[in-house]
mmCIF file of C-alpha atoms in Angstrom:
data_model
loop_
_atom_site.group_PDB
_atom_site.id
_atom_site.type_symbol
_atom_site.label_atom_id
_atom_site.label_comp_id
_atom_site.label_asym_id
_atom_site.label_seq_id
_atom_site.Cartn_x
_atom_site.Cartn_y
_atom_site.Cartn_z
ATOM 1 C CA MET A 1 -59.884 -11.457 -69.418
ATOM 2 C CA LYS A 2 -59.331 -13.266 -66.372
ATOM 3 C CA THR A 3 -60.454 -10.949 -63.334
ATOM 4 C CA ILE A 4 -59.338 -10.842 -60.164
ATOM 5 C CA GLU A 5 -60.990 -10.525 -56.896
ATOM 6 C CA THR A 6 -60.160 -9.765 -53.209
ATOM 7 C CA CYS A 7 -62.823 -10.592 -49.821
ATOM 8 C CA VAL A 8 -60.634 -9.163 -47.033
ATOM 9 C CA SER A 9 -62.181 -11.084 -44.343
ATOM 10 C CA PRO A 10 -63.854 -14.855 -44.657
ATOM 11 C CA ASP A 11 -66.695 -13.215 -42.508
ATOM 12 C CA LEU A 12 -67.963 -11.762 -46.045
ATOM 13 C CA LEU A 13 -67.918 -15.072 -48.176
ATOM 14 C CA ASP A 14 -70.369 -14.969 -48.798
ATOM 15 C CA LEU A 15 -71.066 -12.200 -50.807
ATOM 16 C CA HIS A 16 -68.695 -14.296 -53.629
ATOM 17 C CA GLU A 17 -69.287 -16.866 -55.741
ATOM 18 C CA LEU A 18 -66.275 -18.595 -56.028
ATOM 19 C CA THR A 19 -67.897 -21.670 -58.629
ATOM 20 C CA ASN A 20 -64.821 -22.683 -61.366
ATOM 21 C CA LYS A 21 -62.675 -19.347 -59.420
ATOM 22 C CA THR A 22 -59.045 -20.142 -58.175
ATOM 23 C CA VAL A 23 -59.524 -19.072 -54.679
ATOM 24 C CA ILE A 24 -55.685 -18.179 -53.217
ATOM 25 C CA VAL A 25 -56.647 -18.335 -48.961
ATOM 26 C CA VAL A 26 -53.583 -15.999 -48.215
ATOM 27 C CA ASP A 27 -52.497 -15.752 -44.594
ATOM 28 C CA ILE A 28 -49.010 -14.145 -44.539
ATOM 29 C CA PHE A 29 -48.801 -13.465 -40.600
ATOM 30 C CA ARG A 30 -47.795 -16.238 -40.794
ATOM 31 C CA ALA A 31 -49.704 -20.150 -41.429
ATOM 32 C CA SER A 32 -49.998 -19.745 -45.006
ATOM 33 C CA SER A 33 -46.126 -18.614 -44.348
ATOM 34 C CA THR A 34 -45.859 -21.501 -43.234
ATOM 35 C CA MET A 35 -47.203 -24.569 -45.691
ATOM 36 C CA VAL A 36 -45.756 -22.777 -47.773
ATOM 37 C CA THR A 37 -42.028 -23.110 -46.134
ATOM 38 C CA ALA A 38 -42.731 -26.569 -44.876
ATOM 39 C CA LEU A 39 -43.961 -27.978 -48.674
ATOM 40 C CA SER A 40 -40.989 -26.942 -50.119
ATOM 41 C CA ASN A 41 -38.625 -27.888 -47.376
ATOM 42 C CA GLY A 42 -39.992 -31.418 -48.391
ATOM 43 C CA VAL A 43 -42.967 -32.538 -45.767
ATOM 44 C CA LYS A 44 -45.200 -34.111 -47.975
ATOM 45 C CA THR A 45 -48.340 -33.413 -47.122
ATOM 46 C CA ILE A 46 -50.204 -30.823 -44.626
ATOM 47 C CA VAL A 47 -53.270 -31.418 -43.614
ATOM 48 C CA PRO A 48 -55.425 -28.098 -42.613
ATOM 49 C CA VAL A 49 -57.657 -28.598 -40.000
ATOM 50 C CA ARG A 50 -60.329 -25.834 -38.293
ATOM 51 C CA ASP A 51 -59.867 -27.283 -34.543
ATOM 52 C CA LEU A 52 -57.560 -28.077 -32.378
ATOM 53 C CA ASP A 53 -58.715 -31.248 -30.292
ATOM 54 C CA GLN A 54 -59.230 -32.854 -34.415
ATOM 55 C CA CYS A 55 -55.448 -31.745 -35.150
ATOM 56 C CA MET A 56 -54.365 -34.131 -32.130
ATOM 57 C CA THR A 57 -56.065 -36.765 -33.467
ATOM 58 C CA TYR A 58 -53.196 -36.746 -35.966
ATOM 59 C CA LYS A 59 -50.716 -37.552 -33.461
ATOM 60 C CA GLU A 60 -51.806 -41.626 -32.957
ATOM 61 C CA GLN A 61 -51.673 -41.695 -36.807
ATOM 62 C CA GLY A 62 -47.927 -40.614 -36.690
ATOM 63 C CA TRP A 63 -48.440 -37.200 -37.805
ATOM 64 C CA LEU A 64 -46.645 -34.317 -36.930
ATOM 65 C CA ILE A 65 -49.325 -31.631 -34.819
ATOM 66 C CA ALA A 66 -48.842 -27.911 -35.401
ATOM 67 C CA GLY A 67 -51.033 -25.831 -33.674
ATOM 68 C CA GLU A 68 -51.013 -22.189 -32.682
ATOM 69 C CA ARG A 69 -53.806 -19.751 -31.735
ATOM 70 C CA ASN A 70 -53.625 -16.172 -30.592
ATOM 71 C CA GLY A 71 -50.077 -16.563 -32.285
ATOM 72 C CA LYS A 72 -48.627 -19.219 -29.762
ATOM 73 C CA GLN A 73 -47.973 -22.718 -30.051
ATOM 74 C CA ALA A 74 -50.890 -24.541 -28.681
ATOM 75 C CA ASP A 75 -50.504 -27.043 -25.952
ATOM 76 C CA GLY A 76 -50.238 -30.880 -25.877
ATOM 77 C CA PHE A 77 -48.768 -29.538 -30.210
ATOM 78 C CA ASP A 78 -44.913 -30.475 -31.354
ATOM 79 C CA LEU A 79 -45.097 -27.210 -33.508
ATOM 80 C CA GLY A 80 -46.441 -23.910 -33.074
ATOM 81 C CA ASN A 81 -46.722 -21.599 -36.788
ATOM 82 C CA SER A 82 -44.082 -20.786 -37.187
ATOM 83 C CA PRO A 83 -41.777 -20.997 -40.731
ATOM 84 C CA LEU A 84 -38.549 -21.239 -40.007
ATOM 85 C CA ALA A 85 -39.131 -24.693 -37.726
ATOM 86 C CA TYR A 86 -39.417 -26.709 -41.485
ATOM 87 C CA LEU A 87 -36.464 -24.918 -42.376
ATOM 88 C CA ASN A 88 -32.883 -27.346 -44.375
ATOM 89 C CA GLN A 89 -35.111 -29.902 -44.569
ATOM 90 C CA GLN A 90 -36.121 -30.309 -40.848
ATOM 91 C CA PHE A 91 -38.859 -32.057 -41.672
ATOM 92 C CA ALA A 92 -38.955 -33.526 -44.270
ATOM 93 C CA GLU A 93 -41.464 -36.509 -45.270
ATOM 94 C CA LYS A 94 -43.061 -36.051 -43.003
ATOM 95 C CA ASN A 95 -46.649 -35.595 -43.188
ATOM 96 C CA VAL A 96 -48.416 -32.702 -40.592
ATOM 97 C CA ALA A 97 -51.935 -31.611 -39.398
ATOM 98 C CA MET A 98 -52.405 -28.144 -38.450
ATOM 99 C CA THR A 99 -54.688 -26.138 -37.117
ATOM 100 C CA THR A 100 -54.588 -21.983 -36.859
ATOM 101 C CA THR A 101 -56.639 -19.337 -35.673
ATOM 102 C CA ASN A 102 -56.744 -18.264 -38.938
ATOM 103 C CA GLY A 103 -55.245 -19.806 -42.099
ATOM 104 C CA THR A 104 -56.733 -22.976 -42.042
ATOM 105 C CA ARG A 105 -60.461 -21.248 -40.740
ATOM 106 C CA ALA A 106 -60.534 -19.755 -44.544
ATOM 107 C CA ILE A 107 -58.752 -23.119 -46.480
ATOM 108 C CA SER A 108 -61.935 -25.071 -44.384
ATOM 109 C CA LEU A 109 -64.703 -22.759 -46.010
ATOM 110 C CA ALA A 110 -63.212 -21.501 -49.620
ATOM 111 C CA LYS A 111 -62.809 -25.702 -50.349
ATOM 112 C CA GLU A 112 -66.614 -25.446 -50.014
ATOM 113 C CA GLN A 113 -67.054 -24.389 -53.827
ATOM 114 C CA ALA A 114 -64.248 -23.011 -55.494
ATOM 115 C CA ALA A 115 -63.043 -24.638 -58.792
ATOM 116 C CA GLU A 116 -59.706 -25.083 -56.768
ATOM 117 C CA VAL A 117 -57.788 -23.643 -53.480
ATOM 118 C CA LEU A 118 -54.360 -22.416 -54.309
ATOM 119 C CA ILE A 119 -52.259 -20.971 -50.718
ATOM 120 C CA GLY A 120 -50.467 -17.441 -51.769
ATOM 121 C CA SER A 121 -47.430 -16.236 -49.395
ATOM 122 C CA PHE A 122 -45.149 -12.863 -50.704
ATOM 123 C CA LEU A 123 -42.165 -16.550 -49.869
ATOM 124 C CA ASN A 124 -43.811 -17.291 -53.479
ATOM 125 C CA LEU A 125 -44.583 -14.760 -55.329
ATOM 126 C CA LYS A 126 -43.968 -14.864 -58.722
ATOM 127 C CA ALA A 127 -44.691 -18.922 -59.228
ATOM 128 C CA THR A 128 -48.526 -18.593 -58.207
ATOM 129 C CA VAL A 129 -48.302 -15.854 -60.622
ATOM 130 C CA ASN A 130 -47.002 -17.747 -63.831
ATOM 131 C CA TYR A 131 -49.594 -20.764 -61.979
ATOM 132 C CA LEU A 132 -52.020 -18.794 -63.252
ATOM 133 C CA GLN A 133 -50.977 -16.891 -65.559
ATOM 134 C CA ASN A 134 -51.515 -19.983 -67.520
ATOM 135 C CA SER A 135 -54.744 -20.685 -65.581
ATOM 136 C CA SER A 136 -58.517 -20.710 -67.473
ATOM 137 C CA ASN A 137 -60.195 -19.730 -64.474
ATOM 138 C CA ASP A 138 -61.023 -16.562 -63.071
ATOM 139 C CA VAL A 139 -59.204 -14.826 -59.228
ATOM 140 C CA LEU A 140 -60.705 -14.880 -55.354
ATOM 141 C CA VAL A 141 -57.761 -14.008 -52.657
ATOM 142 C CA LEU A 142 -59.330 -14.398 -50.110
ATOM 143 C CA CYS A 143 -57.564 -13.319 -47.335
ATOM 144 C CA ALA A 144 -57.613 -14.270 -43.673
ATOM 145 C CA GLY A 145 -57.902 -11.205 -41.253
ATOM 146 C CA TRP A 146 -57.985 -11.696 -37.197
ATOM 147 C CA LYS A 147 -60.438 -13.266 -36.332
ATOM 148 C CA GLY A 148 -62.560 -11.565 -38.827
ATOM 149 C CA LYS A 149 -61.603 -8.556 -38.969
ATOM 150 C CA PHE A 150 -59.667 -7.155 -41.701
ATOM 151 C CA ASN A 151 -55.246 -6.415 -42.057
ATOM 152 C CA ILE A 152 -53.388 -5.097 -44.014
ATOM 153 C CA GLU A 153 -50.589 -7.893 -44.947
ATOM 154 C CA ASP A 154 -52.953 -10.484 -46.132
ATOM 155 C CA SER A 155 -55.320 -7.522 -48.482
ATOM 156 C CA LEU A 156 -51.535 -6.263 -49.395
ATOM 157 C CA TYR A 157 -50.743 -9.489 -50.732
ATOM 158 C CA ALA A 158 -53.688 -9.029 -53.231
ATOM 159 C CA GLY A 159 -51.912 -5.946 -54.137
ATOM 160 C CA ALA A 160 -48.672 -7.636 -55.442
ATOM 161 C CA LEU A 161 -51.234 -10.713 -57.584
ATOM 162 C CA SER A 162 -52.974 -8.099 -58.882
ATOM 163 C CA GLN A 163 -50.286 -5.594 -60.123
ATOM 164 C CA ALA A 164 -48.557 -8.647 -61.060
ATOM 165 C CA LEU A 165 -51.248 -10.000 -62.789
ATOM 166 C CA GLY A 166 -52.466 -7.042 -64.080
ATOM 167 C CA TRP A 167 -55.677 -8.099 -65.181
ATOM 168 C CA LYS A 168 -58.512 -6.547 -65.310
ATOM 169 C CA HIS A 169 -60.857 -5.714 -61.499
ATOM 170 C CA ASP A 170 -64.253 -4.453 -60.682
ATOM 171 C CA CYS A 171 -63.265 -4.579 -57.318
ATOM 172 C CA ASP A 172 -62.534 -2.016 -55.115
ATOM 173 C CA ALA A 173 -60.639 -4.058 -52.303
ATOM 174 C CA THR A 174 -58.483 -5.450 -55.416
ATOM 175 C CA LEU A 175 -58.141 -1.126 -56.570
ATOM 176 C CA ALA A 176 -57.613 -0.135 -53.603
ATOM 177 C CA MET A 177 -55.204 -2.476 -52.726
ATOM 178 C CA GLU A 178 -53.151 -1.894 -55.105
ATOM 179 C CA SER A 179 -52.541 1.340 -55.535
ATOM 180 C CA LEU A 180 -51.475 0.891 -51.001
ATOM 181 C CA TYR A 181 -48.781 -2.046 -52.553
ATOM 182 C CA GLY A 182 -47.911 0.377 -55.733
ATOM 183 C CA GLN A 183 -47.000 2.450 -52.571
ATOM 184 C CA VAL A 184 -45.364 0.386 -49.786
ATOM 185 C CA GLY A 185 -43.907 -2.500 -51.752
ATOM 186 C CA ALA A 186 -40.865 -1.955 -51.846
ATOM 187 C CA ASP A 187 -41.079 -1.134 -47.907
ATOM 188 C CA LEU A 188 -43.066 -3.956 -47.201
ATOM 189 C CA ASN A 189 -41.000 -4.455 -44.193
ATOM 190 C CA GLY A 190 -41.015 -1.494 -42.897
ATOM 191 C CA PHE A 191 -44.908 -0.230 -43.532
ATOM 192 C CA LEU A 192 -45.837 -3.393 -40.778
ATOM 193 C CA GLN A 193 -44.449 -3.507 -38.979
ATOM 194 C CA LYS A 194 -47.209 -1.216 -37.331
ATOM 195 C CA ALA A 195 -49.849 -3.113 -38.664
ATOM 196 C CA SER A 196 -50.999 -5.204 -35.787
ATOM 197 C CA HIS A 197 -50.663 -8.676 -35.998
ATOM 198 C CA ALA A 198 -47.426 -7.969 -36.553
ATOM 199 C CA LYS A 199 -47.756 -5.856 -33.878
ATOM 200 C CA ARG A 200 -49.144 -8.844 -31.299
ATOM 201 C CA LEU A 201 -45.692 -11.456 -32.613
ATOM 202 C CA GLN A 202 -43.771 -8.854 -31.476
ATOM 203 C CA ASN A 203 -44.634 -9.045 -28.407
ATOM 204 C CA HIS A 204 -44.205 -12.706 -28.542
ATOM 205 C CA ASP A 205 -40.396 -11.817 -30.040
ATOM 206 C CA LEU A 206 -41.225 -13.264 -33.277
ATOM 207 C CA GLU A 207 -39.797 -10.107 -35.259
ATOM 208 C CA LYS A 208 -37.570 -13.041 -36.841
ATOM 209 C CA ASP A 209 -41.351 -14.948 -38.505
ATOM 210 C CA ILE A 210 -42.415 -10.603 -39.500
ATOM 211 C CA ASN A 211 -38.746 -10.921 -41.870
ATOM 212 C CA PHE A 212 -39.053 -13.821 -43.378
ATOM 213 C CA CYS A 213 -41.985 -14.034 -43.552
ATOM 214 C CA LEU A 214 -41.695 -11.296 -45.945
ATOM 215 C CA ASP A 215 -39.001 -11.709 -48.011
ATOM 216 C CA THR A 216 -40.341 -12.910 -51.516
ATOM 217 C CA ASP A 217 -39.680 -14.982 -53.684
ATOM 218 C CA GLN A 218 -37.933 -17.508 -51.854
ATOM 219 C CA TYR A 219 -39.427 -20.741 -53.392
ATOM 220 C CA ASN A 220 -40.945 -21.910 -56.420
ATOM 221 C CA ALA A 221 -43.329 -23.997 -55.333
ATOM 222 C CA VAL A 222 -47.418 -23.476 -56.058
ATOM 223 C CA VAL A 223 -49.513 -25.331 -53.418
ATOM 224 C CA TYR A 224 -52.996 -26.408 -53.584
ATOM 225 C CA LEU A 225 -55.669 -28.397 -52.014
ATOM 226 C CA SER A 226 -55.660 -32.534 -52.580
ATOM 227 C CA GLU A 227 -58.052 -34.114 -51.223
ATOM 228 C CA GLU A 228 -55.455 -35.300 -49.300
ATOM 229 C CA GLY A 229 -54.039 -31.911 -48.210
ATOM 230 C CA LEU A 230 -52.321 -29.195 -48.903
ATOM 231 C CA LYS A 231 -49.427 -30.781 -51.395
ATOM 232 C CA LEU A 232 -47.041 -29.144 -54.626
ATOM 233 C CA LYS A 233 -47.617 -28.889 -57.828
ATOM 234 C CA SER A 234 -45.566 -30.417 -59.738
#
């Protein structure tokens, strides 16, 4: 039987074996939710970039550039890190280079050893579950966290995914998060209003982003990291 485990912070990734595994990078508030939304609304490719200056160089190639640090849009960038900016096919057929505080760092770490990297969010949970059920790989959920610290929303996603898959796991983090999701999953929004990163976003008047990111199964989309960048599985 296939297995699922959870890494609750990128700073702990070296404690996990990635070889031959599908790694699902999740940054619910907001990078992974934004990536899924953008690609589901017609964006062709998203290149995740760790560094602001490197991301800025894509503008010279005619790409849109999206930059976020500490919850705010970075100076000189076309976009920040809001999924709402991509609705209604607003940037269909465009290419986007994106750098965020936590999510793009997690992706860069995962791609070094993983057999495959997917992007997870509540917005495409069911589609991701269906894809994984038909894959032969074990799964590691890599939670982007906040600057190396544990955060609850990313880890709760791991619990939701594990519950939906019904796979074996010998991972205490997965066990804990699956149990917690069983208790609070019916009112994710209410529970996560107390989360530290939700409070950061609330301080920037981003409540609409929070609500959107917790809207489960809005997109039938599987997002994966190709050699060109993030794309939708066809």
